[in-house]
Amino acid sequence: MRVLAIPGSLRHGSYSRGLLRAAQELAPYGVEVEIYDGLAELPIYNEDLESAVPTPVEDLRTRISAADALLIATPEYNASIPGGLKNAVDWASRPRESASLAGKPVAVVSSSPSPFGGTWAGEQLRRSLAIAGARVLDRELAIGKVVELFDGGELADEATRRELAELVDDLVELASEAQAAEALAA
Ligand code: FNR
């Protein structure tokens, strides 16, 4: 099983990206987690470009289509998700009839240096993904005071590592159910 992991932050030293590195380690045997690095290359969504889709957009759509599931780690910017991440969701939600996000199992983890863990960003991202037709995991994971949970750039807090591992396990289960349902329907 292949999981595409998308960090919502471009920042060098991003905690969101650090959480995804931890998810790579914590994923169960047989589950490969690949971190997507192309958010900054995507042009701002413009429906006029759909007739000749830019290469970075094609690459994003292909990677999402090829993945069995997505794991998105978002920070919170001004009580919402970062613009670059929303842009990626918009590109992946179109064209509606063949959108790479449609039916895709997705889990969301938000984080913040504040105690609230970017709850608003997580909620808004899940809502956008659901509207785009993704199969969004209900489980909510909002990691507060994230700065205190890292040591030497890596997620060190055992309780948070367990919660992240459980989120990945639930995502894998959701993806397996989706595959079984598709196999039955075929
Ligand atoms: C923030 N930050 C922030 N945090 C939060 O909990 N709620 C918020 O509304 C905001 N707003 C906000 C806006 C902007 C423009 C920036 C740059 C930052 C702080 C943010 O959570 C913090 O910088 C995180 O560490 C960013 O995530 P990464 O880059 O570590 O993944």
JSON list of C-alpha atoms and ligand atoms in Angstrom, two decimals:
[
{"chain": "A", "resi": 1, "resn": "MET", "atom": "CA", "xyz": [0.00, 0.00, 0.00]},
{"chain": "A", "resi": 2, "resn": "ARG", "atom": "CA", "xyz": [1.27, 3.46, -0.95]},
{"chain": "A", "resi": 3, "resn": "VAL", "atom": "CA", "xyz": [0.44, 6.59, 1.04]},
{"chain": "A", "resi": 4, "resn": "LEU", "atom": "CA", "xyz": [1.24, 10.02, -0.37]},
{"chain": "A", "resi": 5, "resn": "ALA", "atom": "CA", "xyz": [2.03, 12.40, 2.50]},
{"chain": "A", "resi": 6, "resn": "ILE", "atom": "CA", "xyz": [1.53, 16.12, 1.86]},
{"chain": "A", "resi": 7, "resn": "PRO", "atom": "CA", "xyz": [3.00, 18.73, 4.20]},
{"chain": "A", "resi": 8, "resn": "GLY", "atom": "CA", "xyz": [1.07, 22.02, 4.14]},
{"chain": "A", "resi": 9, "resn": "SER", "atom": "CA", "xyz": [4.15, 24.07, 5.04]},
{"chain": "A", "resi": 10, "resn": "LEU", "atom": "CA", "xyz": [7.10, 24.97, 2.82]},
{"chain": "A", "resi": 11, "resn": "ARG", "atom": "CA", "xyz": [9.22, 26.02, 5.78]},
{"chain": "A", "resi": 12, "resn": "HIS", "atom": "CA", "xyz": [12.62, 24.45, 6.27]},
{"chain": "A", "resi": 13, "resn": "GLY", "atom": "CA", "xyz": [12.29, 22.81, 9.69]},
{"chain": "A", "resi": 14, "resn": "SER", "atom": "CA", "xyz": [8.49, 22.57, 9.43]},
{"chain": "A", "resi": 15, "resn": "TYR", "atom": "CA", "xyz": [6.84, 20.58, 12.22]},
{"chain": "A", "resi": 16, "resn": "SER", "atom": "CA", "xyz": [4.17, 19.46, 9.74]},
{"chain": "A", "resi": 17, "resn": "ARG", "atom": "CA", "xyz": [6.87, 17.83, 7.62]},
{"chain": "A", "resi": 18, "resn": "GLY", "atom": "CA", "xyz": [8.46, 16.41, 10.78]},
{"chain": "A", "resi": 19, "resn": "LEU", "atom": "CA", "xyz": [5.17, 14.71, 11.64]},
{"chain": "A", "resi": 20, "resn": "LEU", "atom": "CA", "xyz": [5.11, 13.10, 8.20]},
{"chain": "A", "resi": 21, "resn": "ARG", "atom": "CA", "xyz": [8.69, 11.86, 8.64]},
{"chain": "A", "resi": 22, "resn": "ALA", "atom": "CA", "xyz": [7.53, 10.25, 11.88]},
{"chain": "A", "resi": 23, "resn": "ALA", "atom": "CA", "xyz": [4.55, 8.71, 10.04]},
{"chain": "A", "resi": 24, "resn": "GLN", "atom": "CA", "xyz": [7.01, 7.15, 7.58]},
{"chain": "A", "resi": 25, "resn": "GLU", "atom": "CA", "xyz": [8.73, 5.38, 10.48]},
{"chain": "A", "resi": 26, "resn": "LEU", "atom": "CA", "xyz": [5.51, 4.44, 12.23]},
{"chain": "A", "resi": 27, "resn": "ALA", "atom": "CA", "xyz": [3.63, 3.04, 9.22]},
{"chain": "A", "resi": 28, "resn": "PRO", "atom": "CA", "xyz": [2.86, -0.68, 9.50]},
{"chain": "A", "resi": 29, "resn": "TYR", "atom": "CA", "xyz": [4.85, -3.26, 7.53]},
{"chain": "A", "resi": 30, "resn": "GLY", "atom": "CA", "xyz": [3.99, -3.14, 3.83]},
{"chain": "A", "resi": 31, "resn": "VAL", "atom": "CA", "xyz": [2.88, 0.49, 3.87]},
{"chain": "A", "resi": 32, "resn": "GLU", "atom": "CA", "xyz": [5.16, 2.91, 2.05]},
{"chain": "A", "resi": 33, "resn": "VAL", "atom": "CA", "xyz": [4.79, 6.61, 2.89]},
{"chain": "A", "resi": 34, "resn": "GLU", "atom": "CA", "xyz": [6.20, 9.02, 0.29]},
{"chain": "A", "resi": 35, "resn": "ILE", "atom": "CA", "xyz": [6.48, 12.72, 1.13]},
{"chain": "A", "resi": 36, "resn": "TYR", "atom": "CA", "xyz": [5.33, 15.09, -1.64]},
{"chain": "A", "resi": 37, "resn": "ASP", "atom": "CA", "xyz": [7.59, 18.06, -2.12]},
{"chain": "A", "resi": 38, "resn": "GLY", "atom": "CA", "xyz": [6.02, 19.99, -4.98]},
{"chain": "A", "resi": 39, "resn": "LEU", "atom": "CA", "xyz": [3.61, 22.43, -3.34]},
{"chain": "A", "resi": 40, "resn": "ALA", "atom": "CA", "xyz": [5.75, 25.49, -4.20]},
{"chain": "A", "resi": 41, "resn": "GLU", "atom": "CA", "xyz": [5.89, 24.54, -7.91]},
{"chain": "A", "resi": 42, "resn": "LEU", "atom": "CA", "xyz": [2.13, 24.63, -8.43]},
{"chain": "A", "resi": 43, "resn": "PRO", "atom": "CA", "xyz": [0.77, 27.75, -10.17]},
{"chain": "A", "resi": 44, "resn": "ILE", "atom": "CA", "xyz": [-2.24, 29.39, -8.56]},
{"chain": "A", "resi": 45, "resn": "TYR", "atom": "CA", "xyz": [-5.39, 27.61, -9.68]},
{"chain": "A", "resi": 46, "resn": "ASN", "atom": "CA", "xyz": [-6.80, 29.00, -12.90]},
{"chain": "A", "resi": 47, "resn": "GLU", "atom": "CA", "xyz": [-9.54, 27.16, -14.75]},
{"chain": "A", "resi": 48, "resn": "ASP", "atom": "CA", "xyz": [-8.20, 28.50, -18.06]},
{"chain": "A", "resi": 49, "resn": "LEU", "atom": "CA", "xyz": [-5.11, 26.30, -17.58]},
{"chain": "A", "resi": 50, "resn": "GLU", "atom": "CA", "xyz": [-7.22, 23.10, -17.63]},
{"chain": "A", "resi": 51, "resn": "SER", "atom": "CA", "xyz": [-6.87, 22.94, -21.43]},
{"chain": "A", "resi": 52, "resn": "ALA", "atom": "CA", "xyz": [-3.05, 22.62, -21.12]},
{"chain": "A", "resi": 53, "resn": "VAL", "atom": "CA", "xyz": [-2.38, 21.49, -17.58]},
{"chain": "A", "resi": 54, "resn": "PRO", "atom": "CA", "xyz": [1.02, 22.68, -16.23]},
{"chain": "A", "resi": 55, "resn": "THR", "atom": "CA", "xyz": [3.55, 19.88, -15.61]},
{"chain": "A", "resi": 56, "resn": "PRO", "atom": "CA", "xyz": [3.69, 20.30, -11.78]},
{"chain": "A", "resi": 57, "resn": "VAL", "atom": "CA", "xyz": [-0.11, 19.98, -11.64]},
{"chain": "A", "resi": 58, "resn": "GLU", "atom": "CA", "xyz": [-0.03, 16.88, -13.85]},
{"chain": "A", "resi": 59, "resn": "ASP", "atom": "CA", "xyz": [2.63, 15.45, -11.51]},
{"chain": "A", "resi": 60, "resn": "LEU", "atom": "CA", "xyz": [0.50, 16.14, -8.42]},
{"chain": "A", "resi": 61, "resn": "ARG", "atom": "CA", "xyz": [-2.62, 14.60, -9.98]},
{"chain": "A", "resi": 62, "resn": "THR", "atom": "CA", "xyz": [-0.67, 11.53, -11.13]},
{"chain": "A", "resi": 63, "resn": "ARG", "atom": "CA", "xyz": [0.87, 11.01, -7.70]},
{"chain": "A", "resi": 64, "resn": "ILE", "atom": "CA", "xyz": [-2.50, 11.31, -5.96]},
{"chain": "A", "resi": 65, "resn": "SER", "atom": "CA", "xyz": [-4.14, 8.94, -8.44]},
{"chain": "A", "resi": 66, "resn": "ALA", "atom": "CA", "xyz": [-1.34, 6.38, -7.96]},
{"chain": "A", "resi": 67, "resn": "ALA", "atom": "CA", "xyz": [-1.54, 6.54, -4.16]},
{"chain": "A", "resi": 68, "resn": "ASP", "atom": "CA", "xyz": [-3.89, 4.27, -2.20]},
{"chain": "A", "resi": 69, "resn": "ALA", "atom": "CA", "xyz": [-4.37, 7.00, 0.40]},
{"chain": "A", "resi": 70, "resn": "LEU", "atom": "CA", "xyz": [-3.27, 10.51, 1.39]},
{"chain": "A", "resi": 71, "resn": "LEU", "atom": "CA", "xyz": [-1.99, 11.77, 4.71]},
{"chain": "A", "resi": 72, "resn": "ILE", "atom": "CA", "xyz": [-1.98, 15.57, 4.97]},
{"chain": "A", "resi": 73, "resn": "ALA", "atom": "CA", "xyz": [-0.22, 17.48, 7.75]},
{"chain": "A", "resi": 74, "resn": "THR", "atom": "CA", "xyz": [-1.38, 21.06, 7.97]},
{"chain": "A", "resi": 75, "resn": "PRO", "atom": "CA", "xyz": [-0.33, 24.03, 10.07]},
{"chain": "A", "resi": 76, "resn": "GLU", "atom": "CA", "xyz": [-2.88, 26.73, 10.84]},
{"chain": "A", "resi": 77, "resn": "TYR", "atom": "CA", "xyz": [-2.44, 30.13, 9.14]},
{"chain": "A", "resi": 78, "resn": "ASN", "atom": "CA", "xyz": [-4.82, 32.86, 10.31]},
{"chain": "A", "resi": 79, "resn": "ALA", "atom": "CA", "xyz": [-7.40, 30.35, 11.49]},
{"chain": "A", "resi": 80, "resn": "SER", "atom": "CA", "xyz": [-7.36, 28.46, 8.19]},
{"chain": "A", "resi": 81, "resn": "ILE", "atom": "CA", "xyz": [-5.07, 26.29, 6.07]},
{"chain": "A", "resi": 82, "resn": "PRO", "atom": "CA", "xyz": [-2.04, 27.71, 4.19]},
{"chain": "A", "resi": 83, "resn": "GLY", "atom": "CA", "xyz": [-2.87, 29.07, 0.74]},
{"chain": "A", "resi": 84, "resn": "GLY", "atom": "CA", "xyz": [-0.42, 26.72, -0.99]},
{"chain": "A", "resi": 85, "resn": "LEU", "atom": "CA", "xyz": [-2.16, 23.68, 0.45]},
{"chain": "A", "resi": 86, "resn": "LYS", "atom": "CA", "xyz": [-5.62, 24.96, -0.47]},
{"chain": "A", "resi": 87, "resn": "ASN", "atom": "CA", "xyz": [-4.28, 25.55, -3.98]},
{"chain": "A", "resi": 88, "resn": "ALA", "atom": "CA", "xyz": [-3.19, 21.91, -4.22]},
{"chain": "A", "resi": 89, "resn": "VAL", "atom": "CA", "xyz": [-6.63, 20.74, -3.02]},
{"chain": "A", "resi": 90, "resn": "ASP", "atom": "CA", "xyz": [-8.27, 22.94, -5.67]},
{"chain": "A", "resi": 91, "resn": "TRP", "atom": "CA", "xyz": [-6.09, 21.52, -8.47]},
{"chain": "A", "resi": 92, "resn": "ALA", "atom": "CA", "xyz": [-6.68, 17.93, -7.31]},
{"chain": "A", "resi": 93, "resn": "SER", "atom": "CA", "xyz": [-10.45, 18.47, -7.12]},
{"chain": "A", "resi": 94, "resn": "ARG", "atom": "CA", "xyz": [-10.74, 19.17, -10.87]},
{"chain": "A", "resi": 95, "resn": "PRO", "atom": "CA", "xyz": [-11.89, 18.24, -13.45]},
{"chain": "A", "resi": 96, "resn": "ARG", "atom": "CA", "xyz": [-14.78, 17.14, -11.28]},
{"chain": "A", "resi": 97, "resn": "GLU", "atom": "CA", "xyz": [-15.62, 13.98, -13.28]},
{"chain": "A", "resi": 98, "resn": "SER", "atom": "CA", "xyz": [-12.05, 12.64, -13.14]},
{"chain": "A", "resi": 99, "resn": "ALA", "atom": "CA", "xyz": [-10.62, 14.39, -10.07]},
{"chain": "A", "resi": 100, "resn": "SER", "atom": "CA", "xyz": [-7.66, 12.62, -8.46]},
{"chain": "A", "resi": 101, "resn": "LEU", "atom": "CA", "xyz": [-9.15, 13.37, -5.03]},
{"chain": "A", "resi": 102, "resn": "ALA", "atom": "CA", "xyz": [-12.52, 11.77, -5.81]},
{"chain": "A", "resi": 103, "resn": "GLY", "atom": "CA", "xyz": [-13.02, 8.71, -3.60]},
{"chain": "A", "resi": 104, "resn": "LYS", "atom": "CA", "xyz": [-9.46, 8.95, -2.24]},
{"chain": "A", "resi": 105, "resn": "PRO", "atom": "CA", "xyz": [-9.06, 7.90, 1.41]},
{"chain": "A", "resi": 106, "resn": "VAL", "atom": "CA", "xyz": [-7.49, 10.84, 3.29]},
{"chain": "A", "resi": 107, "resn": "ALA", "atom": "CA", "xyz": [-6.39, 11.46, 6.86]},
{"chain": "A", "resi": 108, "resn": "VAL", "atom": "CA", "xyz": [-5.57, 14.91, 8.25]},
{"chain": "A", "resi": 109, "resn": "VAL", "atom": "CA", "xyz": [-3.28, 15.91, 11.11]},
{"chain": "A", "resi": 110, "resn": "SER", "atom": "CA", "xyz": [-3.01, 19.53, 12.19]},
{"chain": "A", "resi": 111, "resn": "SER", "atom": "CA", "xyz": [-0.45, 21.01, 14.53]},
{"chain": "A", "resi": 112, "resn": "SER", "atom": "CA", "xyz": [0.49, 24.29, 16.12]},
{"chain": "A", "resi": 113, "resn": "PRO", "atom": "CA", "xyz": [2.79, 25.76, 18.76]},
{"chain": "A", "resi": 114, "resn": "SER", "atom": "CA", "xyz": [-0.43, 26.90, 20.46]},
{"chain": "A", "resi": 115, "resn": "PRO", "atom": "CA", "xyz": [-2.33, 24.52, 22.76]},
{"chain": "A", "resi": 116, "resn": "PHE", "atom": "CA", "xyz": [-5.18, 24.26, 20.21]},
{"chain": "A", "resi": 117, "resn": "GLY", "atom": "CA", "xyz": [-3.20, 22.27, 17.66]},
{"chain": "A", "resi": 118, "resn": "GLY", "atom": "CA", "xyz": [-4.56, 24.05, 14.60]},
{"chain": "A", "resi": 119, "resn": "THR", "atom": "CA", "xyz": [-8.05, 22.60, 15.12]},
{"chain": "A", "resi": 120, "resn": "TRP", "atom": "CA", "xyz": [-9.65, 25.13, 12.77]},
{"chain": "A", "resi": 121, "resn": "ALA", "atom": "CA", "xyz": [-7.21, 24.31, 9.98]},
{"chain": "A", "resi": 122, "resn": "GLY", "atom": "CA", "xyz": [-7.87, 20.59, 10.43]},
{"chain": "A", "resi": 123, "resn": "GLU", "atom": "CA", "xyz": [-11.64, 21.10, 10.36]},
{"chain": "A", "resi": 124, "resn": "GLN", "atom": "CA", "xyz": [-11.52, 23.30, 7.29]},
{"chain": "A", "resi": 125, "resn": "LEU", "atom": "CA", "xyz": [-9.20, 20.95, 5.42]},
{"chain": "A", "resi": 126, "resn": "ARG", "atom": "CA", "xyz": [-11.44, 17.95, 6.13]},
{"chain": "A", "resi": 127, "resn": "ARG", "atom": "CA", "xyz": [-14.46, 19.94, 4.94]},
{"chain": "A", "resi": 128, "resn": "SER", "atom": "CA", "xyz": [-12.76, 21.01, 1.67]},
{"chain": "A", "resi": 129, "resn": "LEU", "atom": "CA", "xyz": [-11.57, 17.46, 1.01]},
{"chain": "A", "resi": 130, "resn": "ALA", "atom": "CA", "xyz": [-15.05, 16.04, 1.63]},
{"chain": "A", "resi": 131, "resn": "ILE", "atom": "CA", "xyz": [-16.61, 18.61, -0.72]},
{"chain": "A", "resi": 132, "resn": "ALA", "atom": "CA", "xyz": [-14.00, 17.63, -3.31]},
{"chain": "A", "resi": 133, "resn": "GLY", "atom": "CA", "xyz": [-15.27, 14.04, -3.04]},
{"chain": "A", "resi": 134, "resn": "ALA", "atom": "CA", "xyz": [-12.47, 12.49, -0.97]},
{"chain": "A", "resi": 135, "resn": "ARG", "atom": "CA", "xyz": [-13.20, 9.73, 1.55]},
{"chain": "A", "resi": 136, "resn": "VAL", "atom": "CA", "xyz": [-12.14, 11.60, 4.68]},
{"chain": "A", "resi": 137, "resn": "LEU", "atom": "CA", "xyz": [-11.24, 9.77, 7.88]},
{"chain": "A", "resi": 138, "resn": "ASP", "atom": "CA", "xyz": [-13.43, 10.97, 10.75]},
{"chain": "A", "resi": 139, "resn": "ARG", "atom": "CA", "xyz": [-10.65, 10.67, 13.28]},
{"chain": "A", "resi": 140, "resn": "GLU", "atom": "CA", "xyz": [-9.37, 14.09, 14.30]},
{"chain": "A", "resi": 141, "resn": "LEU", "atom": "CA", "xyz": [-5.75, 14.62, 15.34]},
{"chain": "A", "resi": 142, "resn": "ALA", "atom": "CA", "xyz": [-4.79, 18.17, 16.40]},
{"chain": "A", "resi": 143, "resn": "ILE", "atom": "CA", "xyz": [-1.35, 18.33, 17.97]},
{"chain": "A", "resi": 144, "resn": "GLY", "atom": "CA", "xyz": [-0.90, 21.29, 20.31]},
{"chain": "A", "resi": 145, "resn": "LYS", "atom": "CA", "xyz": [2.36, 22.73, 21.69]},
{"chain": "A", "resi": 146, "resn": "VAL", "atom": "CA", "xyz": [4.10, 20.90, 18.88]},
{"chain": "A", "resi": 147, "resn": "VAL", "atom": "CA", "xyz": [7.45, 22.63, 19.49]},
{"chain": "A", "resi": 148, "resn": "GLU", "atom": "CA", "xyz": [7.75, 20.83, 22.84]},
{"chain": "A", "resi": 149, "resn": "LEU", "atom": "CA", "xyz": [7.21, 17.41, 21.28]},
{"chain": "A", "resi": 150, "resn": "PHE", "atom": "CA", "xyz": [10.25, 17.48, 18.99]},
{"chain": "A", "resi": 151, "resn": "ASP", "atom": "CA", "xyz": [13.86, 16.80, 19.83]},
{"chain": "A", "resi": 152, "resn": "GLY", "atom": "CA", "xyz": [16.66, 17.35, 17.31]},
{"chain": "A", "resi": 153, "resn": "GLY", "atom": "CA", "xyz": [14.10, 17.93, 14.54]},
{"chain": "A", "resi": 154, "resn": "GLU", "atom": "CA", "xyz": [12.28, 14.64, 15.09]},
{"chain": "A", "resi": 155, "resn": "LEU", "atom": "CA", "xyz": [9.02, 13.80, 16.86]},
{"chain": "A", "resi": 156, "resn": "ALA", "atom": "CA", "xyz": [10.15, 12.49, 20.25]},
{"chain": "A", "resi": 157, "resn": "ASP", "atom": "CA", "xyz": [6.99, 12.48, 22.37]},
{"chain": "A", "resi": 158, "resn": "GLU", "atom": "CA", "xyz": [5.85, 8.87, 22.80]},
{"chain": "A", "resi": 159, "resn": "ALA", "atom": "CA", "xyz": [2.13, 9.63, 23.31]},
{"chain": "A", "resi": 160, "resn": "THR", "atom": "CA", "xyz": [2.04, 11.73, 20.12]},
{"chain": "A", "resi": 161, "resn": "ARG", "atom": "CA", "xyz": [3.91, 9.05, 18.18]},
{"chain": "A", "resi": 162, "resn": "ARG", "atom": "CA", "xyz": [1.27, 6.53, 19.31]},
{"chain": "A", "resi": 163, "resn": "GLU", "atom": "CA", "xyz": [-1.59, 8.86, 18.25]},
{"chain": "A", "resi": 164, "resn": "LEU", "atom": "CA", "xyz": [0.04, 9.39, 14.87]},
{"chain": "A", "resi": 165, "resn": "ALA", "atom": "CA", "xyz": [0.57, 5.65, 14.42]},
{"chain": "A", "resi": 166, "resn": "GLU", "atom": "CA", "xyz": [-3.12, 5.05, 15.24]},
{"chain": "A", "resi": 167, "resn": "LEU", "atom": "CA", "xyz": [-4.15, 7.67, 12.67]},
{"chain": "A", "resi": 168, "resn": "VAL", "atom": "CA", "xyz": [-2.03, 5.92, 10.02]},
{"chain": "A", "resi": 169, "resn": "ASP", "atom": "CA", "xyz": [-3.48, 2.53, 11.03]},
{"chain": "A", "resi": 170, "resn": "ASP", "atom": "CA", "xyz": [-7.03, 3.90, 10.65]},
{"chain": "A", "resi": 171, "resn": "LEU", "atom": "CA", "xyz": [-6.14, 5.38, 7.26]},
{"chain": "A", "resi": 172, "resn": "VAL", "atom": "CA", "xyz": [-4.75, 2.05, 6.07]},
{"chain": "A", "resi": 173, "resn": "GLU", "atom": "CA", "xyz": [-7.96, 0.34, 7.25]},
{"chain": "A", "resi": 174, "resn": "LEU", "atom": "CA", "xyz": [-10.10, 2.89, 5.40]},
{"chain": "A", "resi": 175, "resn": "ALA", "atom": "CA", "xyz": [-8.03, 2.40, 2.23]},
{"chain": "A", "resi": 176, "resn": "SER", "atom": "CA", "xyz": [-8.32, -1.40, 2.53]},
{"chain": "A", "resi": 177, "resn": "GLU", "atom": "CA", "xyz": [-12.10, -1.13, 2.91]},
{"chain": "A", "resi": 178, "resn": "ALA", "atom": "CA", "xyz": [-12.26, 1.13, -0.14]},
{"chain": "A", "resi": 179, "resn": "GLN", "atom": "CA", "xyz": [-10.21, -1.36, -2.17]},
{"chain": "A", "resi": 180, "resn": "ALA", "atom": "CA", "xyz": [-12.41, -4.25, -1.06]},
{"chain": "A", "resi": 181, "resn": "ALA", "atom": "CA", "xyz": [-15.57, -2.33, -2.00]},
{"chain": "A", "resi": 182, "resn": "GLU", "atom": "CA", "xyz": [-14.10, -1.48, -5.43]},
{"chain": "A", "resi": 183, "resn": "ALA", "atom": "CA", "xyz": [-13.13, -5.11, -6.01]},
{"chain": "A", "resi": 184, "resn": "LEU", "atom": "CA", "xyz": [-16.70, -6.22, -5.17]},
{"chain": "A", "resi": 185, "resn": "ALA", "atom": "CA", "xyz": [-18.19, -3.62, -7.51]},
{"chain": "A", "resi": 186, "resn": "ALA", "atom": "CA", "xyz": [-15.88, -4.61, -10.42]},
{"chain": "B", "resi": 1, "resn": "FNR", "atom": "C1", "xyz": [0.76, 31.27, 11.93]},
{"chain": "B", "resi": 1, "resn": "FNR", "atom": "N1", "xyz": [0.63, 30.49, 13.07]},
{"chain": "B", "resi": 1, "resn": "FNR", "atom": "C2", "xyz": [-0.64, 30.24, 13.59]},
{"chain": "B", "resi": 1, "resn": "FNR", "atom": "N2", "xyz": [-0.84, 29.28, 14.57]},
{"chain": "B", "resi": 1, "resn": "FNR", "atom": "C3", "xyz": [-2.10, 29.00, 15.01]},
{"chain": "B", "resi": 1, "resn": "FNR", "atom": "O1", "xyz": [-2.27, 28.15, 15.88]},
{"chain": "B", "resi": 1, "resn": "FNR", "atom": "N3", "xyz": [-3.18, 29.67, 14.52]},
{"chain": "B", "resi": 1, "resn": "FNR", "atom": "C4", "xyz": [-3.07, 30.62, 13.55]},
{"chain": "B", "resi": 1, "resn": "FNR", "atom": "O2", "xyz": [-4.07, 31.17, 13.13]},
{"chain": "B", "resi": 1, "resn": "FNR", "atom": "C5", "xyz": [-1.75, 30.93, 13.05]},
{"chain": "B", "resi": 1, "resn": "FNR", "atom": "N4", "xyz": [-1.58, 31.85, 12.06]},
{"chain": "B", "resi": 1, "resn": "FNR", "atom": "C6", "xyz": [-0.36, 31.95, 11.43]},
{"chain": "B", "resi": 1, "resn": "FNR", "atom": "C7", "xyz": [-0.25, 32.72, 10.25]},
{"chain": "B", "resi": 1, "resn": "FNR", "atom": "C8", "xyz": [0.94, 32.75, 9.58]},
{"chain": "B", "resi": 1, "resn": "FNR", "atom": "C9", "xyz": [1.04, 33.52, 8.27]},
{"chain": "B", "resi": 1, "resn": "FNR", "atom": "C10", "xyz": [2.08, 32.05, 10.06]},
{"chain": "B", "resi": 1, "resn": "FNR", "atom": "C11", "xyz": [3.39, 32.08, 9.30]},
{"chain": "B", "resi": 1, "resn": "FNR", "atom": "C12", "xyz": [1.99, 31.33, 11.21]},
{"chain": "B", "resi": 1, "resn": "FNR", "atom": "C13", "xyz": [1.81, 29.83, 13.67]},
{"chain": "B", "resi": 1, "resn": "FNR", "atom": "C14", "xyz": [2.04, 28.46, 13.02]},
{"chain": "B", "resi": 1, "resn": "FNR", "atom": "O3", "xyz": [1.19, 27.54, 13.65]},
{"chain": "B", "resi": 1, "resn": "FNR", "atom": "C15", "xyz": [3.50, 28.04, 13.22]},
{"chain": "B", "resi": 1, "resn": "FNR", "atom": "O4", "xyz": [4.34, 28.94, 12.54]},
{"chain": "B", "resi": 1, "resn": "FNR", "atom": "C16", "xyz": [3.75, 26.61, 12.74]},
{"chain": "B", "resi": 1, "resn": "FNR", "atom": "O5", "xyz": [4.97, 26.14, 13.25]},
{"chain": "B", "resi": 1, "resn": "FNR", "atom": "C17", "xyz": [3.77, 26.49, 11.25]},
{"chain": "B", "resi": 1, "resn": "FNR", "atom": "O6", "xyz": [3.84, 25.14, 10.87]},
{"chain": "B", "resi": 1, "resn": "FNR", "atom": "P1", "xyz": [5.19, 24.44, 10.33]},
{"chain": "B", "resi": 1, "resn": "FNR", "atom": "O7", "xyz": [5.81, 25.39, 9.33]},
{"chain": "B", "resi": 1, "resn": "FNR", "atom": "O8", "xyz": [6.06, 24.25, 11.52]},
{"chain": "B", "resi": 1, "resn": "FNR", "atom": "O9", "xyz": [4.73, 23.17, 9.71]}
]
